[in-house]
Amino acid sequence: MAPEAIPALLDEIDELLAEPSPTEEPATLARLERTLTDGYAHALSLEAERLRLERRMSELAGELHDGNREQKAEELVQVSRRISRAGDEIDHLRTTLAELRARARVVRAHAS
């Protein structure tokens, strides 16, 4: 899932959370579960990206003594910002997914 897909995913989650109380039909539960699956896949992708960036940051820190310090320091700043953004996105997405998971539990209970 592409990074630019997160706003659309969050919009879909917000839409599902805003829908009326769950005397819902099976199609709604299927949509909730599909959206949860998509959301967790995206969260894992963001976590993998953050891990890759953290490795790159370590590499850059180790290369600072190799010369071209200014360029490497600037890249360190950029990588650090990207790590921070990824962390914020992961936190926001996981919080929103927890709300959606609770909603799915309620819908599932009403479907039983």
Coordinates of N, CA and C in Angstrom, one line a residue:
M1 N 0.8 -1.2 0.0 CA 0.0 0.0 0.0 C 0.9 1.2 0.0
A2 N 0.6 2.1 -0.9 CA 1.4 3.3 -1.0 C 1.2 4.3 0.1
P3 N 2.3 5.1 0.5 CA 2.1 6.0 1.6 C 1.0 7.0 1.4
E4 N 0.8 7.4 0.2 CA -0.3 8.4 -0.1 C -1.7 7.8 0.1
A5 N -1.8 6.5 0.3 CA -3.1 5.8 0.5 C -3.6 6.0 1.9
I6 N -2.8 6.4 2.8 CA -3.2 6.5 4.2 C -4.4 7.5 4.4
P7 N -4.4 8.6 3.8 CA -5.6 9.5 4.0 C -6.9 8.8 3.5
A8 N -6.9 8.1 2.4 CA -8.1 7.4 1.9 C -8.5 6.4 2.9
L9 N -7.5 5.6 3.4 CA -7.8 4.6 4.4 C -8.4 5.2 5.6
L10 N -7.9 6.2 6.1 CA -8.4 6.9 7.3 C -9.8 7.5 7.1
D11 N -10.0 8.0 5.9 CA -11.4 8.4 5.5 C -12.4 7.3 5.6
E12 N -12.0 6.2 5.0 CA -12.9 5.0 5.0 C -13.2 4.5 6.4
I13 N -12.1 4.5 7.3 CA -12.3 4.1 8.7 C -13.3 5.1 9.4
D14 N -13.0 6.4 9.2 CA -13.9 7.4 9.8 C -15.4 7.2 9.3
E15 N -15.5 6.9 8.1 CA -16.9 6.7 7.5 C -17.5 5.5 8.2
L16 N -16.8 4.4 8.4 CA -17.3 3.2 9.0 C -17.7 3.5 10.5
L17 N -16.8 4.3 11.2 CA -17.1 4.6 12.6 C -18.3 5.5 12.7
A18 N -18.6 6.3 11.7 CA -19.7 7.3 11.8 C -21.0 6.7 11.4
E19 N -21.0 5.5 10.9 CA -22.3 4.9 10.5 C -23.1 4.5 11.7
P20 N -24.4 4.4 11.5 CA -25.3 4.1 12.6 C -25.0 2.9 13.3
S21 N -25.6 2.7 14.5 CA -25.4 1.6 15.4 C -25.6 0.3 14.7
P22 N -24.8 -0.7 15.2 CA -24.7 -2.0 14.5 C -25.9 -3.0 14.7
T23 N -26.9 -2.8 14.0 CA -27.9 -3.9 13.8 C -27.6 -4.3 12.3
E24 N -26.3 -4.2 12.0 CA -25.8 -4.2 10.7 C -25.9 -5.5 10.0
E25 N -25.8 -5.5 8.7 CA -25.9 -6.6 7.9 C -24.5 -7.3 7.7
P26 N -24.4 -8.5 7.2 CA -23.1 -9.2 6.9 C -22.2 -8.4 6.0
A27 N -22.7 -7.6 5.1 CA -21.9 -6.8 4.2 C -21.1 -5.8 5.0
T28 N -21.7 -5.2 6.0 CA -21.0 -4.2 6.8 C -19.9 -4.9 7.6
L29 N -20.1 -6.0 8.1 CA -19.1 -6.7 8.9 C -17.9 -7.1 7.9
A30 N -18.2 -7.5 6.7 CA -17.2 -7.9 5.7 C -16.4 -6.6 5.4
R31 N -17.1 -5.5 5.3 CA -16.4 -4.2 4.9 C -15.5 -3.8 6.1
L32 N -16.0 -4.0 7.3 CA -15.2 -3.6 8.5 C -13.9 -4.5 8.6
E33 N -14.1 -5.8 8.3 CA -12.9 -6.7 8.4 C -11.9 -6.5 7.3
R34 N -12.4 -6.2 6.1 CA -11.5 -5.9 5.0 C -10.7 -4.6 5.3
T35 N -11.4 -3.6 5.8 CA -10.7 -2.3 6.1 C -9.7 -2.5 7.2
L36 N -10.0 -3.3 8.2 CA -9.1 -3.7 9.3 C -7.8 -4.4 8.7
T37 N -8.1 -5.3 7.8 CA -7.0 -6.0 7.2 C -6.1 -5.1 6.4
D38 N -6.7 -4.2 5.6 CA -6.0 -3.2 4.8 C -5.2 -2.3 5.8
G39 N -5.8 -1.9 6.8 CA -5.2 -1.0 7.8 C -4.0 -1.6 8.5
Y40 N -4.1 -2.8 8.9 CA -3.0 -3.5 9.5 C -1.8 -3.7 8.5
A41 N -2.2 -4.0 7.3 CA -1.2 -4.2 6.3 C -0.4 -2.9 6.1
H42 N -1.2 -1.8 6.1 CA -0.5 -0.5 5.9 C 0.4 -0.2 7.1
A43 N -0.1 -0.5 8.3 CA 0.7 -0.2 9.5 C 2.0 -1.0 9.4
L44 N 1.9 -2.3 9.0 CA 3.1 -3.1 8.9 C 4.1 -2.5 7.9
S45 N 3.5 -2.0 6.8 CA 4.4 -1.4 5.7 C 5.1 -0.1 6.3
L46 N 4.3 0.7 7.0 CA 4.9 1.8 7.7 C 6.0 1.5 8.6
E47 N 5.8 0.4 9.4 CA 6.8 -0.1 10.4 C 8.1 -0.6 9.7
A48 N 7.9 -1.2 8.5 CA 9.0 -1.7 7.8 C 9.8 -0.5 7.2
E49 N 9.1 0.5 6.7 CA 9.8 1.7 6.2 C 10.5 2.4 7.4
R50 N 9.9 2.5 8.5 CA 10.6 3.1 9.7 C 11.9 2.4 10.0
L51 N 11.8 1.1 10.0 CA 13.0 0.2 10.3 C 14.1 0.5 9.3
R52 N 13.7 0.5 8.0 CA 14.7 0.8 6.9 C 15.3 2.2 7.2
L53 N 14.5 3.1 7.5 CA 15.1 4.5 7.8 C 16.0 4.5 9.0
E54 N 15.6 3.8 10.0 CA 16.5 3.7 11.2 C 17.8 3.1 10.8
R55 N 17.8 2.0 10.0 CA 19.1 1.4 9.6 C 19.9 2.4 8.8
R56 N 19.2 3.2 7.9 CA 19.9 4.2 7.1 C 20.5 5.3 8.0
M57 N 19.8 5.6 9.0 CA 20.3 6.6 10.0 C 21.6 6.1 10.6
S58 N 21.6 4.9 11.0 CA 22.8 4.3 11.7 C 24.0 4.3 10.7
E59 N 23.7 3.9 9.4 CA 24.8 3.9 8.4 C 25.3 5.3 8.3
L60 N 24.5 6.3 8.1 CA 24.9 7.7 8.0 C 25.8 8.2 9.2
A61 N 25.3 7.8 10.4 CA 26.1 8.2 11.5 C 27.5 7.6 11.5
G62 N 27.6 6.4 11.1 CA 28.8 5.7 11.0 C 29.7 6.3 9.9
E63 N 29.1 6.9 8.9 CA 29.9 7.5 7.8 C 30.3 8.9 8.0
L64 N 29.9 9.5 9.0 CA 30.2 11.0 9.2 C 31.7 11.3 9.2
H65 N 32.5 10.4 9.7 CA 33.9 10.6 9.8 C 34.6 10.4 8.4
D66 N 33.8 9.9 7.4 CA 34.4 9.6 6.1 C 34.5 10.8 5.2
G67 N 34.2 11.9 5.6 CA 34.2 13.1 4.8 C 32.8 13.5 4.3
N68 N 32.7 14.6 3.7 CA 31.4 15.1 3.2 C 30.3 15.2 4.3
R69 N 30.8 15.7 5.4 CA 30.0 15.7 6.7 C 28.7 16.5 6.5
E70 N 28.8 17.6 5.8 CA 27.7 18.5 5.6 C 26.5 17.8 4.9
Q71 N 26.8 17.1 3.8 CA 25.8 16.4 3.1 C 25.2 15.3 3.9
K72 N 26.1 14.5 4.6 CA 25.6 13.4 5.4 C 24.8 13.9 6.6
A73 N 25.2 15.0 7.2 CA 24.4 15.6 8.3 C 23.0 16.0 7.8
E74 N 23.0 16.6 6.6 CA 21.7 17.0 6.1 C 20.8 15.8 5.8
E75 N 21.4 14.8 5.3 CA 20.6 13.5 5.0 C 20.1 13.0 6.4
L76 N 21.0 13.0 7.4 CA 20.6 12.6 8.7 C 19.3 13.3 9.2
V77 N 19.3 14.6 9.0 CA 18.2 15.4 9.4 C 16.9 15.0 8.6
Q78 N 17.1 14.8 7.3 CA 15.9 14.4 6.5 C 15.4 13.0 7.0
V79 N 16.3 12.1 7.2 CA 15.9 10.7 7.6 C 15.3 10.8 9.0
S80 N 15.8 11.6 9.8 CA 15.2 11.7 11.2 C 13.8 12.2 11.1
R81 N 13.5 13.2 10.2 CA 12.2 13.7 10.1 C 11.2 12.7 9.5
R82 N 11.7 11.9 8.5 CA 10.9 10.8 8.0 C 10.6 9.8 9.0
I83 N 11.5 9.4 9.9 CA 11.3 8.5 10.9 C 10.2 9.0 11.9
S84 N 10.3 10.3 12.2 CA 9.3 10.9 13.1 C 7.9 10.9 12.5
R85 N 7.8 11.2 11.2 CA 6.5 11.2 10.5 C 6.0 9.8 10.5
A86 N 6.8 8.9 10.1 CA 6.3 7.5 10.1 C 5.8 7.0 11.4
G87 N 6.5 7.4 12.5 CA 6.1 7.0 13.8 C 4.7 7.7 14.2
D88 N 4.6 8.9 13.8 CA 3.3 9.6 14.1 C 2.1 8.9 13.3
E89 N 2.4 8.6 12.0 CA 1.4 7.9 11.2 C 1.0 6.6 11.7
I90 N 2.0 5.8 12.2 CA 1.8 4.5 12.8 C 0.9 4.6 14.0
D91 N 1.3 5.6 14.9 CA 0.5 5.7 16.1 C -0.9 6.1 15.8
H92 N -1.1 7.1 14.9 CA -2.5 7.5 14.5 C -3.3 6.4 13.9
L93 N -2.6 5.6 13.0 CA -3.3 4.5 12.3 C -3.7 3.4 13.3
R94 N -2.8 3.1 14.2 CA -3.1 2.0 15.2 C -4.2 2.4 16.1
T95 N -4.2 3.7 16.6 CA -5.3 4.2 17.4 C -6.6 4.1 16.7
T96 N -6.7 4.5 15.5 CA -7.9 4.5 14.7 C -8.3 3.1 14.4
L97 N -7.4 2.2 14.2 CA -7.7 0.8 13.9 C -8.3 0.1 15.2
A98 N -7.8 0.5 16.4 CA -8.3 0.0 17.6 C -9.8 0.4 17.8
E99 N -10.1 1.6 17.4 CA -11.6 2.0 17.4 C -12.4 1.1 16.4
L100 N -11.8 0.9 15.3 CA -12.6 0.1 14.3 C -12.7 -1.3 14.7
R101 N -11.6 -1.8 15.3 CA -11.7 -3.2 15.8 C -12.8 -3.4 16.9
A102 N -12.9 -2.4 17.7 CA -14.0 -2.4 18.8 C -15.4 -2.4 18.1
R103 N -15.5 -1.6 17.1 CA -16.7 -1.5 16.3 C -17.0 -2.8 15.7
A104 N -16.1 -3.5 15.1 CA -16.3 -4.8 14.4 C -16.7 -5.8 15.5
R105 N -16.1 -5.7 16.7 CA -16.5 -6.7 17.7 C -18.0 -6.5 18.1
V106 N -18.5 -5.3 18.1 CA -19.9 -5.0 18.4 C -20.8 -5.5 17.3
V107 N -20.4 -5.3 16.1 CA -21.2 -5.7 14.9 C -21.2 -7.3 14.9
R108 N -20.1 -7.9 15.2 CA -20.0 -9.4 15.2 C -20.9 -9.9 16.3
A109 N -20.9 -9.3 17.5 CA -21.8 -9.7 18.6 C -23.2 -9.6 18.2
H110 N -23.6 -8.6 17.5 CA -25.0 -8.4 17.1 C -25.4 -9.4 16.0
A111 N -24.4 -9.8 15.2 CA -24.7 -10.7 14.1 C -24.9 -12.2 14.6
S112 N -24.4 -12.4 15.8 CA -24.5 -13.8 16.3 C -25.9 -14.1 16.8

